[in-house]
Short mmCIF file of C-alpha atoms in Angstrom, two decimals:
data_model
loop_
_atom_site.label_atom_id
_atom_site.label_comp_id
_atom_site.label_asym_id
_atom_site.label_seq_id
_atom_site.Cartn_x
_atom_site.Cartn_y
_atom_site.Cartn_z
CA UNK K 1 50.71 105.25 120.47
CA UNK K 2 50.03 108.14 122.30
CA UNK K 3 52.19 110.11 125.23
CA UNK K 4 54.97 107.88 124.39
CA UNK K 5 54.03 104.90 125.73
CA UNK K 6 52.74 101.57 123.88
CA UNK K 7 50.12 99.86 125.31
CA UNK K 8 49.77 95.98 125.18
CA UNK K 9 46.94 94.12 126.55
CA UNK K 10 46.87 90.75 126.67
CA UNK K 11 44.25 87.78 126.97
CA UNK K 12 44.56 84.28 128.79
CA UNK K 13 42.31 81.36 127.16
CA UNK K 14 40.56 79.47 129.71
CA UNK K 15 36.56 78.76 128.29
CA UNK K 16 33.72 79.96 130.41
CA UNK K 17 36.45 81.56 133.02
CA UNK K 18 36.66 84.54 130.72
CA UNK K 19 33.77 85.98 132.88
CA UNK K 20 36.57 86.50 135.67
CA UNK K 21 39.01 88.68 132.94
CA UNK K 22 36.00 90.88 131.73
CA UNK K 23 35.20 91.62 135.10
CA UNK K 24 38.94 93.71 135.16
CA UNK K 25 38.20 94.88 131.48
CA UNK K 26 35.02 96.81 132.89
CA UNK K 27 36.86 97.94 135.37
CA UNK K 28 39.89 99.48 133.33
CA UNK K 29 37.45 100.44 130.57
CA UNK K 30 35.91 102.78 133.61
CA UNK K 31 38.95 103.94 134.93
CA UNK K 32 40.32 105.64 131.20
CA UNK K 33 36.72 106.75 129.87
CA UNK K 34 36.69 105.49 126.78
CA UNK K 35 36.33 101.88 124.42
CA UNK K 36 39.80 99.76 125.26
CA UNK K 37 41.07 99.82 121.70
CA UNK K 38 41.42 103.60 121.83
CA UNK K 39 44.18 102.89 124.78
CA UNK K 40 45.82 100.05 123.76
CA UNK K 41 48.22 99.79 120.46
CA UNK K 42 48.12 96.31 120.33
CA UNK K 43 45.55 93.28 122.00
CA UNK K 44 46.58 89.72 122.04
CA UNK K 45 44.13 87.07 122.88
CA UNK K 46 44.08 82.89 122.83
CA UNK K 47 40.80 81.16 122.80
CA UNK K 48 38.04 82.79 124.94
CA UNK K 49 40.95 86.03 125.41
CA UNK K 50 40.45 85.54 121.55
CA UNK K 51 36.70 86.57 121.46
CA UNK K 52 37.12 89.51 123.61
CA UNK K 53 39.72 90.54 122.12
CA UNK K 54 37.92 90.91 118.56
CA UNK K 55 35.27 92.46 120.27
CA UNK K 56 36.90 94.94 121.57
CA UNK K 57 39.22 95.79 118.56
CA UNK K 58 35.88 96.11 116.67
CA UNK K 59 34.67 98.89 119.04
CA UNK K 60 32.18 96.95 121.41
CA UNK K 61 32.47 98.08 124.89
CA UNK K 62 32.67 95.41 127.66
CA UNK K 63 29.41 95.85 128.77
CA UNK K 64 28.16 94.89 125.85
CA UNK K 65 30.52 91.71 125.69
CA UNK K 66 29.19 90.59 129.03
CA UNK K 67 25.74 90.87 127.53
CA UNK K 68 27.20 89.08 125.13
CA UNK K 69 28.52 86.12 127.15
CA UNK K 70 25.60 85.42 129.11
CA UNK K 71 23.81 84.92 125.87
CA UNK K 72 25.66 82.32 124.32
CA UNK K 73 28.64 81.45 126.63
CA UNK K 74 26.17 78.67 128.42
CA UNK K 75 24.98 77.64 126.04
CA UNK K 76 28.10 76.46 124.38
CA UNK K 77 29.32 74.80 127.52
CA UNK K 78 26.15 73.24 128.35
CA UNK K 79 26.52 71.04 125.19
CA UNK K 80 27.52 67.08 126.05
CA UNK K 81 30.02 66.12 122.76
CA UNK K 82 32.26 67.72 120.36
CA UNK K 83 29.93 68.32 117.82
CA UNK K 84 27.42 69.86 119.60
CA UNK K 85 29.95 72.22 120.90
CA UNK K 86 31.71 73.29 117.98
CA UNK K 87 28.12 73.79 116.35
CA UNK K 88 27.19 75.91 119.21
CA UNK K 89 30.50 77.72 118.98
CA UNK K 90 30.27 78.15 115.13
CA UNK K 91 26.54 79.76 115.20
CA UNK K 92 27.77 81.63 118.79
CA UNK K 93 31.21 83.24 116.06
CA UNK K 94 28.86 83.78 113.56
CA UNK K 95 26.02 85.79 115.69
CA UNK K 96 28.95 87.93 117.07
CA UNK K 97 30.93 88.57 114.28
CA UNK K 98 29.05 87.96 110.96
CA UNK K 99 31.64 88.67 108.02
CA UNK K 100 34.01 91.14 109.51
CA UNK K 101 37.22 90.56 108.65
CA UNK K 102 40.25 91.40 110.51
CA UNK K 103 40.65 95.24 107.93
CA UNK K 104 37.77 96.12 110.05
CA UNK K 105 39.26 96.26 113.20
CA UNK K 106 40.48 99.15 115.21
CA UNK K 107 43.77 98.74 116.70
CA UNK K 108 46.38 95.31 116.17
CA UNK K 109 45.51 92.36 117.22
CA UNK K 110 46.75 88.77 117.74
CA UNK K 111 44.42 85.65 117.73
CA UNK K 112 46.23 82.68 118.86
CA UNK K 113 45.77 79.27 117.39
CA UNK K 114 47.63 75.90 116.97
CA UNK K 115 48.29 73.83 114.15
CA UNK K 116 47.09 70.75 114.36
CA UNK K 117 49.49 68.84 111.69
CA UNK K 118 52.86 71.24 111.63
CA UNK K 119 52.34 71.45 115.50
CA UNK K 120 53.15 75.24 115.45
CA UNK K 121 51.36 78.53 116.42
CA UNK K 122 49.37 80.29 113.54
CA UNK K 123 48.75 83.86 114.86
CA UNK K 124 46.39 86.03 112.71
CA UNK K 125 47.36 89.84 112.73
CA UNK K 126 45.59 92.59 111.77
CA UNK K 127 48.53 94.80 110.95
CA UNK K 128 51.83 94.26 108.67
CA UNK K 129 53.99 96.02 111.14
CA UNK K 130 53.03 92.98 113.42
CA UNK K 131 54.80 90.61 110.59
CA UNK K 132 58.08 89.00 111.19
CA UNK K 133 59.02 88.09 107.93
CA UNK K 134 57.26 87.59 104.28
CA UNK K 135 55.87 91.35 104.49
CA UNK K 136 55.41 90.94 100.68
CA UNK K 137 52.27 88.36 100.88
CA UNK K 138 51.26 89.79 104.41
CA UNK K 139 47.55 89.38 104.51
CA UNK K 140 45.46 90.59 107.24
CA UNK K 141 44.08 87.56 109.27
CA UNK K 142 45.84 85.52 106.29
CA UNK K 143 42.19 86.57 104.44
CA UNK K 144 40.19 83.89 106.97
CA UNK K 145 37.09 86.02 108.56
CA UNK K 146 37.55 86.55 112.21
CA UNK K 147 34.42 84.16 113.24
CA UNK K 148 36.49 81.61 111.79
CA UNK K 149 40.00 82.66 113.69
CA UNK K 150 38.48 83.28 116.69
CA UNK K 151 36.95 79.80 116.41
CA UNK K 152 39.68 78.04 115.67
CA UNK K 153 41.35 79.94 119.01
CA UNK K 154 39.02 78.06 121.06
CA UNK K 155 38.97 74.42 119.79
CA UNK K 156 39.88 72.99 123.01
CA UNK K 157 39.94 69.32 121.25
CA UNK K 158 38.86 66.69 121.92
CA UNK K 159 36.49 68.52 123.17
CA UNK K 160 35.51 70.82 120.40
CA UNK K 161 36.23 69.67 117.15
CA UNK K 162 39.03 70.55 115.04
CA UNK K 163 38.58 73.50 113.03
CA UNK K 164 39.94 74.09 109.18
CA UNK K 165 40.72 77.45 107.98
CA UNK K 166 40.94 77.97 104.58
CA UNK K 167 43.34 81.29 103.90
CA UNK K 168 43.62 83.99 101.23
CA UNK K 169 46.34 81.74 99.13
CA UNK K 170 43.95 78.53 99.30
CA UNK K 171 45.86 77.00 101.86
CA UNK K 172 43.49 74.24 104.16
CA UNK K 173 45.03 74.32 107.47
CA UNK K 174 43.69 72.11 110.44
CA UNK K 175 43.46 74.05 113.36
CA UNK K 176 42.91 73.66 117.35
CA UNK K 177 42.85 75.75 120.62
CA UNK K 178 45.20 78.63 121.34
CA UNK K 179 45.94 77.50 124.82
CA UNK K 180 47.94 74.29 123.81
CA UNK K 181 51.22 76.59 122.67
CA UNK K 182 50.44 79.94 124.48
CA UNK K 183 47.28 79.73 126.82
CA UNK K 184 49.05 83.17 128.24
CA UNK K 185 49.99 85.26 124.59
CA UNK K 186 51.93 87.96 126.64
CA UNK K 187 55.58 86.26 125.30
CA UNK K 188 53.95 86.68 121.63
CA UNK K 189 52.70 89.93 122.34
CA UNK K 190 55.74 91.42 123.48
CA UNK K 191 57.54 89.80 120.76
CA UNK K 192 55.68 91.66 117.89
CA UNK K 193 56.10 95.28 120.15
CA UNK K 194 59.55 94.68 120.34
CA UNK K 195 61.15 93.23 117.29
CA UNK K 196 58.72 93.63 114.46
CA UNK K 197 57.32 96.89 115.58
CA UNK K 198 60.51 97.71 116.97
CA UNK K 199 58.86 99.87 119.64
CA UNK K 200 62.08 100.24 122.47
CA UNK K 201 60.79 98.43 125.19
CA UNK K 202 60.97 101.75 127.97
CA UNK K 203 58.22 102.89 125.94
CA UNK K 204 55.74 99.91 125.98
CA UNK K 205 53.35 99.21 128.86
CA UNK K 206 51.89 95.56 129.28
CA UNK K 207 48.72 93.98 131.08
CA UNK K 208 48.50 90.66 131.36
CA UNK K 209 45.55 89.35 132.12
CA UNK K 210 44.29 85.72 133.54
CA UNK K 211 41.16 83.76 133.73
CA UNK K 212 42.43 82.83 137.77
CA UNK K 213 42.80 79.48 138.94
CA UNK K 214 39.68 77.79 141.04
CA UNK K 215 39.01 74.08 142.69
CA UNK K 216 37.66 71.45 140.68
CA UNK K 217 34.00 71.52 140.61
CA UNK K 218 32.32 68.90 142.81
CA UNK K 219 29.90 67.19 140.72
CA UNK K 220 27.38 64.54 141.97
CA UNK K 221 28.37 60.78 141.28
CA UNK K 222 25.00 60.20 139.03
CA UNK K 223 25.56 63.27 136.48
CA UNK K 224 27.17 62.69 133.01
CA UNK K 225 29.76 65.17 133.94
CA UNK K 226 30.91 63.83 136.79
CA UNK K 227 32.12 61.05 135.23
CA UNK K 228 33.70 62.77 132.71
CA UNK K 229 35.47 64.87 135.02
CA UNK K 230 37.43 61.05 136.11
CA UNK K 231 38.33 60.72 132.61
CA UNK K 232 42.53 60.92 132.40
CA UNK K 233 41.26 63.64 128.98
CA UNK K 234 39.71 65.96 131.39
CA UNK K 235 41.87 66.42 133.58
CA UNK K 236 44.57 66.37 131.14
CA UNK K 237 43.13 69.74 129.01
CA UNK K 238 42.73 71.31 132.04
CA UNK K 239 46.69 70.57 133.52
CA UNK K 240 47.87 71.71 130.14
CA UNK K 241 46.17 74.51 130.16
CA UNK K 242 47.02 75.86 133.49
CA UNK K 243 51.02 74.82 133.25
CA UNK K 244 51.42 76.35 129.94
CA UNK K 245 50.11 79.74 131.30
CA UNK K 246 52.39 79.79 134.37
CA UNK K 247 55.41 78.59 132.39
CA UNK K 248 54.62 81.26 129.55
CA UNK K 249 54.48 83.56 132.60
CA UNK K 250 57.92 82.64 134.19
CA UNK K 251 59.39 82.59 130.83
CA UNK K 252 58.44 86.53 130.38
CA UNK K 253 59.76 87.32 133.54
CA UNK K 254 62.80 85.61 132.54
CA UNK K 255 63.33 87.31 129.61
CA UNK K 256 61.42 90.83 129.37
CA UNK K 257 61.84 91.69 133.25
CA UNK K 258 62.93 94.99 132.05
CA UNK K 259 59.38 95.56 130.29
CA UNK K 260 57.07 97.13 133.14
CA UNK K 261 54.14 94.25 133.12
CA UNK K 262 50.87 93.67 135.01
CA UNK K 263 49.97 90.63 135.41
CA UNK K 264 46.31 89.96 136.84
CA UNK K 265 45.05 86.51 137.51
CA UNK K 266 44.35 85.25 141.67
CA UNK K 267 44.26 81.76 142.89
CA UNK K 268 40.86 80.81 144.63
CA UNK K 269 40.92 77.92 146.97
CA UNK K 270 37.51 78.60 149.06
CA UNK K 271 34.85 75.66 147.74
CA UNK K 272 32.59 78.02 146.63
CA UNK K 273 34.47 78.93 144.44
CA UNK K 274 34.65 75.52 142.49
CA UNK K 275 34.49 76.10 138.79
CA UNK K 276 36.36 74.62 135.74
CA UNK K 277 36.81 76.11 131.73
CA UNK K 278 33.23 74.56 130.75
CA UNK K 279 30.98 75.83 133.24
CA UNK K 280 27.75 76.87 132.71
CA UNK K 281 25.72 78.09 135.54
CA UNK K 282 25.10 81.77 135.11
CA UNK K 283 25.12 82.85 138.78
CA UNK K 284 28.58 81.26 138.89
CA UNK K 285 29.84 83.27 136.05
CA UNK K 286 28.30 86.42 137.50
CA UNK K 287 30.30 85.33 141.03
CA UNK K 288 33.79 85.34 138.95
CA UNK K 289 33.01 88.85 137.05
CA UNK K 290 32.40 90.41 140.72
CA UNK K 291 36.43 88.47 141.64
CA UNK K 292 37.28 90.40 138.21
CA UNK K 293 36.70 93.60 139.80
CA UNK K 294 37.98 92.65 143.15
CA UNK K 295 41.50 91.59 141.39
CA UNK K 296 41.48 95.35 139.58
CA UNK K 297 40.92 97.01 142.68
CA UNK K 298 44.08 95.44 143.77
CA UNK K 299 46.16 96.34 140.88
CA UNK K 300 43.64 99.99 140.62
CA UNK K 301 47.25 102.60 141.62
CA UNK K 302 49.56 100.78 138.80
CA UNK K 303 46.99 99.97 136.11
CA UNK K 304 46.57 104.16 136.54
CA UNK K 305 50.43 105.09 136.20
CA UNK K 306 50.05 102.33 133.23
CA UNK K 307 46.84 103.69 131.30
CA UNK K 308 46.25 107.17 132.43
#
């Protein structure tokens, strides 16, 4: 924490949309001058918020995550079944993050995932202080690398496979996307700040950032994916998705109104702008990183009373 104030940052899931968020992130990464973990105190993320947000805790810049994206982001999505996906994903965590574990990283951190059989969050921290209880076995990242936490973030099932953890007491837990308990982490995130890192809240500064909402893609009536899109599943993710991130949102307004919050994340209606969590087409994904930057210019004046 420095000049008083504690920083929180905070990552919406949402798949290939991430591209819109790290369009901001280079944005704010420009406007302090230096690597976003040296600013912020503590970085939630859920699902793809989940992969930025390791990479940034472990010191990459955001340039260097957008290189990042374009490498294997596409390739993930283009994949037609669960367990080509969660292949893709697995050697895409691996590439990225080889064996760090979550004592490497820089500042605290909170990867969101969902378990599949207790039905319950499981949030791997990277700091004690973030612990709400049992301080006494506190582990970081419960001893599971961060390849495998951040992949177990994004198991959108049934669309990825489910993903099993095994943690630092031998414990085999089942695990699934972030986004089905807190697609929006900001309520979590303010939660550790406040009560177990008992920061008082006129002293903590929060931006919330979103993936922004977009049209259904129009698909032609021959393709594979267009009739998937019909399918009750599909459409089902992506509701769930979407109205646990507003509700999340209306929740911390509800209850932490007096906690001075950003929140970034526009609604898109023009066609062009059609898009949806698995999409693939590069010059698409370069069309919602130049949005990014349009949403931060919007936000520029209280993002610089917030982080400078």
């Amino acid at each position: 924490m420095t000049d008083g104030q504690f920083r929180v940052l905070s990552l919406d899931g949402g798949g290939a949309k991430g591209f819109y968020t790290l369009g901001i992130l280079r944005e704010i990464e420009a406007l302090i001058g230096c690597p976003i973990h040296e600013r912020f105190d503590l970085i939630f993320g859920t699902s793809t918020g989940a992969i930025i947000t390791s990479m940034m805790a472990l010191g990459k810049s955001v340039n260097e995550i957008i290189a990042l994206y374009q490498d294997h982001i596409p390739t993930v999505m283009k994949k037609t079944n669960a367990d080509d996906r969660s292949e893709a994903l697995a050697v895409l965590s691996k590439t990225i993050f080889g064996d760090a574990k979550f004592d490497d990283l820089k500042t605290n951190i909170g990867i969101v995932a969902t378990k599949w059989i207790f039905e319950q969050p499981m949030i791997f921290k990277g700091g004690i202080a973030q612990a709400h209880g049992r301080k006494a076995t506190f582990t970081p990242g419960f001893g599971v690398l961060i390849r495998d936490a951040v992949q177990a973030s994004c198991s959108a099932y049934p669309y990825f496979n489910r993903k099993m953890v095994v943690t630092e007491n031998g414990d085999h837990i089942e695990l699934i996307d972030g986004g089905f308990c807190a697609n929006n982490p900001t309520l979590y995130a303010i939660a550790d700040a406040t009560v177990a890192m008992q920061i008082p809240p006129e002293q903590i500064r929060v931006v919330s950032l979103g993936v922004g909402t977009y049209p259904p893609r129009k698909l032609e009536w021959w393709t594979l994916d267009h009739w998937k899109s019909k399918t009750p599943g599909v459409q089902l993710l992506q509701k769930t998705l979407e109205i646990n991130t507003q509700s999340m949102d209306q929740l911390r307004k509800i209850l932490y109104k007096h906690i001075p919050t950003v929140r970034i994340s526009q609604s898109f209606s023009e066609p062009a702008m059609a898009t949806d969590l698995f999409e693939h087409d590069l010059k698409k994904l370069n069309i919602l990183t130049q949005r990014g930057v349009q949403s931060f210019a919007e936000h520029e004046e209280t993002l610089k009373t917030f982080l400078l």
